[in-house]
């Protein structure tokens, strides 16, 4: 069986810190150094006075942990200290925000962080590019996932075509945007 892929939007993987943290951006290499355990203090990132980095992780097989593993590539991920583990995406956001830990860093998908929870965490620029709608839609932000509707090639069901047309027309694209994703 062959499939057709219809692009209808984008999602991005973002790294978050407490809004009081002076750090505004980070590089992919620095992320790898933090999550491999090589880089352990905020001083090493040029942020003085915060001490050790608390690098939150998600459980294995969660979507965001899988995204981190993909980003890390061949670089091994350090074991998360038990107290720094988190069971849910919302736990990560609430821990960084509501426990007011300026020395914490975590990760999530922009859709969840920016639109579903309404969190007040700071989204970091990656490699000098902020995770804005414009930078995601034009491909400048480095950690993007395209969103596709996957259908059987040659599908004859007229409702499939209607759905694909809707996902890609202005009304469908508005819905994609209102859902927290970035339209194509």
Coordinates of N, CA and C in Angstrom, one line a residue:
X1 N 0.8 -1.2 0.0 CA 0.0 0.0 0.0 C 0.9 1.2 0.0
X2 N 0.5 2.2 -0.8 CA 1.3 3.5 -0.8 C 0.5 4.6 -0.2
X3 N 1.2 5.5 0.4 CA 0.5 6.6 1.1 C 0.8 8.0 0.5
X4 N -0.1 8.9 0.7 CA 0.1 10.3 0.3 C 0.2 11.1 1.5
X5 N 1.0 12.1 1.5 CA 1.2 13.0 2.7 C 0.7 14.4 2.3
X6 N -0.2 15.0 3.1 CA -0.7 16.3 2.8 C -0.3 17.2 4.0
X7 N 0.7 18.1 3.8 CA 1.1 19.0 4.8 C 0.0 20.0 5.2
X8 N -0.3 20.1 6.5 CA -1.3 21.1 6.9 C -0.8 22.0 8.0
X9 N 0.4 21.8 8.6 CA 0.9 22.6 9.7 C 2.2 22.2 10.2
X10 N 2.6 22.9 11.2 CA 4.0 22.6 11.8 C 3.8 22.7 13.4
X11 N 4.7 21.9 14.0 CA 4.9 22.0 15.5 C 6.4 22.2 15.7
X12 N 6.7 22.7 16.9 CA 8.1 22.9 17.2 C 8.4 22.4 18.6
X13 N 9.6 21.9 18.8 CA 10.1 21.5 20.1 C 10.9 22.6 20.7
X14 N 10.5 23.0 21.9 CA 11.1 24.2 22.5 C 11.7 23.9 23.9
X15 N 12.6 24.7 24.3 CA 13.2 24.6 25.6 C 12.8 25.8 26.4
X16 N 12.5 25.5 27.7 CA 11.9 26.5 28.6 C 12.6 26.7 29.9
X17 N 12.6 27.9 30.3 CA 13.2 28.3 31.6 C 12.2 29.2 32.4
X18 N 12.5 29.4 33.6 CA 11.7 30.4 34.4 C 11.9 31.8 33.8
X19 N 10.8 32.6 33.8 CA 11.0 33.9 33.2 C 12.0 34.8 33.9
X20 N 12.4 34.5 35.1 CA 13.4 35.3 35.9 C 14.8 34.9 35.5
X21 N 14.9 33.8 34.7 CA 16.3 33.4 34.3 C 16.7 34.3 33.2
X22 N 18.0 34.8 33.3 CA 18.5 35.8 32.4 C 18.8 35.2 31.0
X23 N 18.8 33.9 30.9 CA 19.2 33.3 29.6 C 18.0 33.5 28.6
X24 N 18.3 34.0 27.4 CA 17.3 34.1 26.4 C 17.4 33.1 25.2
X25 N 18.6 32.5 25.1 CA 18.8 31.6 24.0 C 19.9 30.6 24.4
X26 N 19.9 29.5 23.6 CA 20.8 28.4 23.8 C 21.1 27.8 22.5
X27 N 22.2 27.1 22.3 CA 22.5 26.4 21.1 C 22.2 24.9 21.2
X28 N 22.0 24.2 20.1 CA 21.8 22.8 20.1 C 22.9 22.1 20.8
X29 N 24.2 22.5 20.6 CA 25.3 21.9 21.3 C 25.3 22.1 22.8
X30 N 24.8 23.3 23.2 CA 24.7 23.5 24.7 C 23.6 22.6 25.3
X31 N 22.5 22.4 24.5 CA 21.4 21.5 25.0 C 22.0 20.1 25.1
X32 N 22.7 19.7 24.2 CA 23.3 18.3 24.2 C 24.3 18.2 25.4
X33 N 25.0 19.3 25.7 CA 26.0 19.3 26.8 C 25.2 19.2 28.1
X34 N 24.1 19.9 28.2 CA 23.3 19.9 29.5 C 22.7 18.5 29.7
X35 N 22.1 18.0 28.7 CA 21.4 16.7 28.8 C 22.2 15.5 28.8
X36 N 23.5 15.7 28.5 CA 24.5 14.6 28.6 C 25.2 14.6 29.9
X37 N 25.0 15.7 30.7 CA 25.7 15.9 32.0 C 27.0 16.6 31.9
X38 N 27.4 17.0 30.7 CA 28.7 17.6 30.5 C 28.7 19.0 31.0
X39 N 27.6 19.8 30.8 CA 27.5 21.1 31.3 C 26.5 21.1 32.4
X40 N 27.0 21.6 33.6 CA 26.1 21.4 34.8 C 25.8 22.6 35.6
X41 N 26.4 23.8 35.2 CA 26.1 25.0 36.0 C 25.7 26.1 35.0
X42 N 24.9 27.0 35.5 CA 24.5 28.2 34.7 C 25.6 29.1 34.4
X43 N 26.6 29.1 35.3 CA 27.8 30.0 35.0 C 28.5 29.6 33.7
X44 N 28.4 28.3 33.4 CA 29.0 27.8 32.1 C 28.2 28.3 30.9
X45 N 27.0 28.8 31.1 CA 26.2 29.4 30.0 C 26.2 31.0 30.1
X46 N 27.0 31.5 31.1 CA 27.1 32.9 31.2 C 26.0 33.5 32.1
X47 N 25.3 32.7 32.8 CA 24.3 33.2 33.8 C 24.8 33.0 35.2
X48 N 25.2 34.1 35.8 CA 25.8 34.0 37.2 C 24.7 33.9 38.3
X49 N 25.1 33.2 39.3 CA 24.3 33.2 40.5 C 23.2 32.2 40.6
X50 N 23.0 31.3 39.6 CA 21.9 30.4 39.7 C 22.4 29.0 40.1
X51 N 23.7 28.7 40.1 CA 24.2 27.4 40.6 C 24.0 26.3 39.6
X52 N 23.7 25.2 40.1 CA 23.5 24.0 39.2 C 22.3 24.1 38.4
X53 N 22.4 23.5 37.2 CA 21.3 23.4 36.3 C 20.4 22.2 36.7
X54 N 19.1 22.5 36.9 CA 18.2 21.4 37.1 C 17.6 21.1 35.7
X55 N 17.9 20.0 35.1 CA 17.5 19.6 33.8 C 16.4 18.6 33.8
X56 N 15.2 19.1 33.7 CA 14.0 18.2 33.8 C 14.0 17.3 32.5
X57 N 13.5 16.0 32.8 CA 13.3 15.1 31.7 C 11.9 14.5 31.8
X58 N 11.5 13.8 30.8 CA 10.2 13.2 30.8 C 10.4 11.7 30.8
X59 N 9.4 10.9 31.1 CA 9.5 9.4 31.0 C 9.8 8.9 29.6
X60 N 10.5 7.8 29.6 CA 10.8 7.2 28.3 C 9.5 6.9 27.5
X61 N 9.6 7.0 26.2 CA 8.5 6.8 25.3 C 7.4 7.9 25.3
X62 N 7.6 9.0 26.1 CA 6.7 10.1 25.9 C 7.1 10.9 24.7
X63 N 6.2 11.6 24.1 CA 6.5 12.3 22.9 C 7.7 13.3 23.0
X64 N 7.7 14.0 24.1 CA 8.8 15.0 24.2 C 10.1 14.3 24.6
X65 N 10.1 13.2 25.3 CA 11.3 12.6 25.6 C 11.9 12.0 24.3
X66 N 11.0 11.4 23.4 CA 11.4 10.9 22.1 C 12.0 12.0 21.3
X67 N 11.4 13.2 21.4 CA 12.0 14.4 20.6 C 13.4 14.7 21.1
X68 N 13.5 14.7 22.5 CA 14.9 15.0 23.0 C 15.9 13.9 22.5
X69 N 15.5 12.7 22.6 CA 16.4 11.6 22.1 C 16.8 11.8 20.7
X70 N 15.8 12.2 19.8 CA 16.1 12.5 18.4 C 17.1 13.6 18.3
X71 N 16.9 14.7 19.0 CA 17.8 15.8 19.0 C 19.2 15.5 19.5
X72 N 19.3 14.6 20.5 CA 20.6 14.3 21.1 C 21.3 13.4 20.1
X73 N 20.7 12.6 19.3 CA 21.4 11.8 18.3 C 22.2 10.7 19.0
X74 N 23.5 10.7 18.7 CA 24.4 9.7 19.4 C 24.9 10.1 20.7
X75 N 24.6 11.3 21.2 CA 25.0 11.8 22.5 C 24.1 11.1 23.5
X76 N 24.7 10.4 24.5 CA 23.9 9.7 25.5 C 23.3 10.7 26.4
X77 N 22.1 10.5 26.8 CA 21.3 11.3 27.8 C 21.6 10.8 29.2
X78 N 21.9 11.8 30.1 CA 22.2 11.5 31.5 C 21.0 10.9 32.1
X79 N 21.1 10.2 33.2 CA 20.0 9.7 34.0 C 19.5 10.9 34.8
X80 N 18.2 11.1 34.7 CA 17.6 12.2 35.5 C 17.5 11.8 37.0
X81 N 18.0 12.7 37.9 CA 17.8 12.4 39.3 C 16.3 12.2 39.6
X82 N 16.0 11.3 40.4 CA 14.6 11.0 40.7 C 13.8 12.2 41.0
X83 N 14.3 13.1 41.8 CA 13.5 14.3 42.1 C 13.3 15.2 41.0
X84 N 14.1 15.1 39.9 CA 14.0 15.9 38.8 C 13.2 15.3 37.6
X85 N 12.7 14.1 37.8 CA 11.8 13.5 36.8 C 10.5 14.1 36.9
X86 N 9.7 13.9 35.8 CA 8.4 14.4 35.8 C 7.5 13.4 35.1
X87 N 6.3 13.3 35.6 CA 5.3 12.3 35.0 C 4.5 12.9 33.8
X88 N 4.4 14.2 33.8 CA 3.5 14.8 32.8 C 4.1 16.1 32.3
X89 N 3.7 16.5 31.1 CA 4.1 17.7 30.5 C 3.7 18.9 31.3
X90 N 2.5 18.8 31.9 CA 2.1 19.9 32.7 C 2.9 20.0 34.0
X91 N 3.3 18.9 34.5 CA 4.2 18.9 35.7 C 5.5 19.7 35.4
X92 N 6.1 19.5 34.3 CA 7.3 20.2 33.9 C 7.0 21.7 33.9
X93 N 5.9 22.1 33.3 CA 5.6 23.6 33.2 C 5.3 24.1 34.6
X94 N 4.5 23.5 35.4 CA 4.2 24.0 36.7 C 5.4 24.0 37.6
X95 N 6.2 23.0 37.5 CA 7.4 22.9 38.4 C 8.3 24.1 38.2
X96 N 8.6 24.4 36.9 CA 9.5 25.5 36.6 C 8.8 26.8 36.9
X97 N 7.6 26.9 36.6 CA 6.9 28.2 36.8 C 6.4 28.4 38.3
X98 N 5.7 27.5 38.9 CA 5.1 27.7 40.1 C 6.0 27.5 41.4
X99 N 7.0 26.7 41.2 CA 7.9 26.5 42.3 C 9.0 27.6 42.2
X100 N 8.9 28.4 41.2 CA 9.8 29.5 41.0 C 11.3 29.1 41.0
X101 N 11.7 28.1 40.3 CA 13.0 27.7 40.2 C 13.7 28.3 39.0
X102 N 14.4 29.4 39.3 CA 15.1 30.0 38.1 C 16.3 29.2 37.5
X103 N 16.7 28.2 38.2 CA 17.8 27.3 37.7 C 17.3 26.1 37.0
X104 N 16.1 26.0 36.7 CA 15.5 24.8 36.0 C 15.5 25.1 34.5
X105 N 15.6 24.0 33.7 CA 15.4 24.0 32.3 C 14.5 22.8 31.9
X106 N 13.7 22.9 31.0 CA 12.9 21.8 30.5 C 12.6 21.9 29.1
X107 N 11.7 21.0 28.6 CA 11.4 21.0 27.1 C 10.0 20.6 27.0
X108 N 9.4 21.0 25.9 CA 8.0 20.7 25.6 C 7.8 21.0 24.1
X109 N 6.6 20.8 23.7 CA 6.2 21.3 22.3 C 5.5 22.7 22.5
X110 N 5.8 23.5 21.5 CA 5.4 24.9 21.6 C 3.8 25.0 21.7
X111 N 3.2 24.1 21.0 CA 1.7 24.0 21.1 C 1.2 23.9 22.5
X112 N 1.8 23.0 23.2 CA 1.4 22.7 24.6 C 1.7 23.8 25.5
X113 N 2.9 24.3 25.4 CA 3.4 25.3 26.3 C 2.8 26.7 26.1
X114 N 2.7 27.1 24.9 CA 2.2 28.4 24.6 C 0.7 28.5 24.5
X115 N 0.0 27.5 24.1 CA -1.4 27.6 23.8 C -2.3 26.8 24.7
X116 N -1.9 25.6 25.1 CA -2.8 24.7 25.8 C -2.8 25.1 27.3
X117 N -1.6 25.4 27.9 CA -1.6 25.6 29.3 C -1.6 27.1 29.6
X118 N -1.2 27.9 28.7 CA -1.1 29.3 29.0 C 0.0 29.7 30.0
X119 N 1.1 28.9 29.9 CA 2.1 29.0 30.9 C 2.9 30.3 30.7
X120 N 3.6 30.7 31.8 CA 4.4 31.9 31.8 C 5.9 31.6 31.8
X121 N 6.2 30.5 31.4 CA 7.7 30.1 31.2 C 8.2 30.9 30.0
X122 N 9.5 31.0 30.0 CA 10.2 31.7 28.9 C 10.7 30.6 27.9
X123 N 10.3 30.8 26.6 CA 10.8 29.9 25.5 C 12.1 30.5 25.0
X124 N 13.1 29.6 25.0 CA 14.4 30.0 24.6 C 14.6 30.0 23.1
X125 N 15.4 31.0 22.6 CA 15.8 30.9 21.2 C 16.8 29.8 21.1
X126 N 16.8 29.1 19.9 CA 17.7 28.0 19.7 C 18.6 28.4 18.5
X127 N 19.9 28.4 18.7 CA 20.9 28.8 17.7 C 20.5 30.2 17.2
X128 N 20.1 31.1 18.1 CA 19.8 32.4 17.7 C 18.5 32.7 17.1
X129 N 17.6 31.7 17.0 CA 16.3 31.8 16.4 C 15.2 31.5 17.4
X130 N 14.3 32.5 17.6 CA 13.2 32.4 18.5 C 12.1 31.5 17.9
X131 N 11.4 30.7 18.7 CA 10.3 29.9 18.2 C 9.0 30.6 18.0
X132 N 9.1 31.6 17.1 CA 7.9 32.4 16.7 C 7.2 31.7 15.6
X133 N 5.9 32.1 15.4 CA 5.1 31.6 14.3 C 5.9 31.8 13.0
X134 N 6.4 33.0 12.8 CA 7.1 33.3 11.5 C 8.3 32.4 11.3
X135 N 9.1 32.3 12.4 CA 10.3 31.5 12.2 C 10.0 30.0 12.1
X136 N 8.9 29.5 12.6 CA 8.5 28.1 12.4 C 8.0 27.9 11.0
X137 N 7.1 28.8 10.6 CA 6.5 28.6 9.2 C 7.5 28.8 8.1
X138 N 8.6 29.6 8.3 CA 9.5 29.8 7.2 C 10.7 28.9 7.3
X139 N 10.7 28.0 8.4 CA 11.8 27.0 8.5 C 13.0 27.4 9.1
X140 N 13.1 28.7 9.7 CA 14.3 29.1 10.3 C 14.6 28.5 11.7
X141 N 13.5 28.3 12.4 CA 13.6 27.7 13.8 C 14.1 26.2 13.5
X142 N 15.2 25.8 14.2 CA 15.8 24.5 13.9 C 15.1 23.2 14.3
X143 N 14.1 23.3 15.2 CA 13.5 22.0 15.7 C 12.0 22.0 15.3
X144 N 11.7 21.7 14.1 CA 10.3 21.7 13.6 C 9.9 20.3 13.2
X145 N 8.6 20.1 13.5 CA 8.0 18.8 13.0 C 6.8 19.2 12.1
X146 N 6.9 18.8 10.8 CA 5.8 19.0 9.9 C 4.6 18.1 10.3
X147 N 3.4 18.6 10.1 CA 2.2 17.9 10.4 C 1.5 17.5 9.1
X148 N 1.3 16.2 9.0 CA 0.7 15.7 7.7 C -0.6 14.9 8.0
X149 N -1.5 15.0 7.1 CA -2.6 14.0 7.0 C -2.1 12.9 6.1
X150 N -2.2 11.7 6.5 CA -1.7 10.6 5.7 C -2.9 9.8 5.2
X151 N -2.9 9.6 3.9 CA -4.0 8.9 3.3 C -3.5 7.9 2.3
X152 N -4.3 6.9 2.0 CA -3.9 5.9 1.0 C -3.9 6.6 -0.4
X153 N -2.8 6.2 -1.1 CA -2.7 6.8 -2.5 C -3.9 6.3 -3.3
X154 N -4.4 7.2 -4.1 CA -5.6 6.9 -4.9 C -6.9 6.7 -4.2
X155 N -7.0 7.2 -3.0 CA -8.2 7.0 -2.2 C -9.4 7.6 -2.9
X156 N -10.4 6.8 -3.1 CA -11.6 7.2 -3.8 C -12.7 7.8 -3.0
X157 N -12.6 7.7 -1.7 CA -13.7 8.2 -0.8 C -13.7 9.7 -0.9
X158 N -14.8 10.3 -1.3 CA -14.9 11.7 -1.5 C -14.7 12.5 -0.2
X159 N -15.1 11.9 0.9 CA -14.9 12.6 2.2 C -13.4 12.8 2.5
X160 N -12.6 11.9 2.1 CA -11.1 12.1 2.3 C -10.7 13.4 1.6
X161 N -11.1 13.5 0.3 CA -10.7 14.7 -0.4 C -11.3 15.9 0.3
X162 N -12.5 15.9 0.7 CA -13.1 17.0 1.4 C -12.3 17.4 2.6
X163 N -11.9 16.4 3.4 CA -11.2 16.7 4.6 C -9.8 17.3 4.3
X164 N -9.1 16.8 3.3 CA -7.8 17.3 2.9 C -8.0 18.8 2.4
X165 N -9.0 19.0 1.6 CA -9.3 20.3 1.1 C -9.5 21.3 2.3
X166 N -10.3 20.8 3.2 CA -10.6 21.6 4.4 C -9.3 22.0 5.2
X167 N -8.5 21.0 5.4 CA -7.3 21.2 6.2 C -6.3 22.2 5.6
X168 N -6.4 22.3 4.3 CA -5.5 23.2 3.6 C -6.1 24.5 3.1
X169 N -7.4 24.6 3.2 CA -8.1 25.9 2.8 C -8.0 26.9 3.9
X170 N -8.3 28.2 3.6 CA -8.2 29.2 4.7 C -8.9 28.9 6.0
X171 N -10.1 28.4 5.9 CA -10.8 28.1 7.1 C -10.1 27.0 7.9
X172 N -9.7 25.9 7.3 CA -9.0 24.9 7.9 C -7.7 25.3 8.5
X173 N -7.0 26.2 7.8 CA -5.7 26.7 8.3 C -5.9 27.6 9.5
X174 N -7.0 28.3 9.5 CA -7.3 29.1 10.7 C -7.6 28.2 11.9
X175 N -8.2 27.1 11.7 CA -8.5 26.2 12.7 C -7.1 25.6 13.2
X176 N -6.2 25.2 12.3 CA -4.9 24.7 12.7 C -4.2 25.8 13.6
X177 N -4.3 27.0 13.2 CA -3.7 28.1 14.0 C -4.4 28.3 15.4
X178 N -5.7 28.2 15.4 CA -6.4 28.4 16.6 C -6.2 27.2 17.6
X179 N -5.8 26.1 17.0 CA -5.5 24.9 17.8 C -4.1 24.9 18.5
X180 N -3.3 26.0 18.1 CA -2.0 26.2 18.7 C -0.8 25.7 17.8
X181 N -1.1 25.2 16.7 CA -0.1 24.8 15.7 C 0.2 26.0 14.8
X182 N 1.2 25.8 14.0 CA 1.5 26.9 13.0 C 1.0 26.4 11.6
X183 N 0.3 27.2 10.9 CA -0.3 26.8 9.6 C 0.8 26.7 8.6
X184 N 0.5 26.0 7.5 CA 1.6 25.8 6.5 C 1.8 27.0 5.7

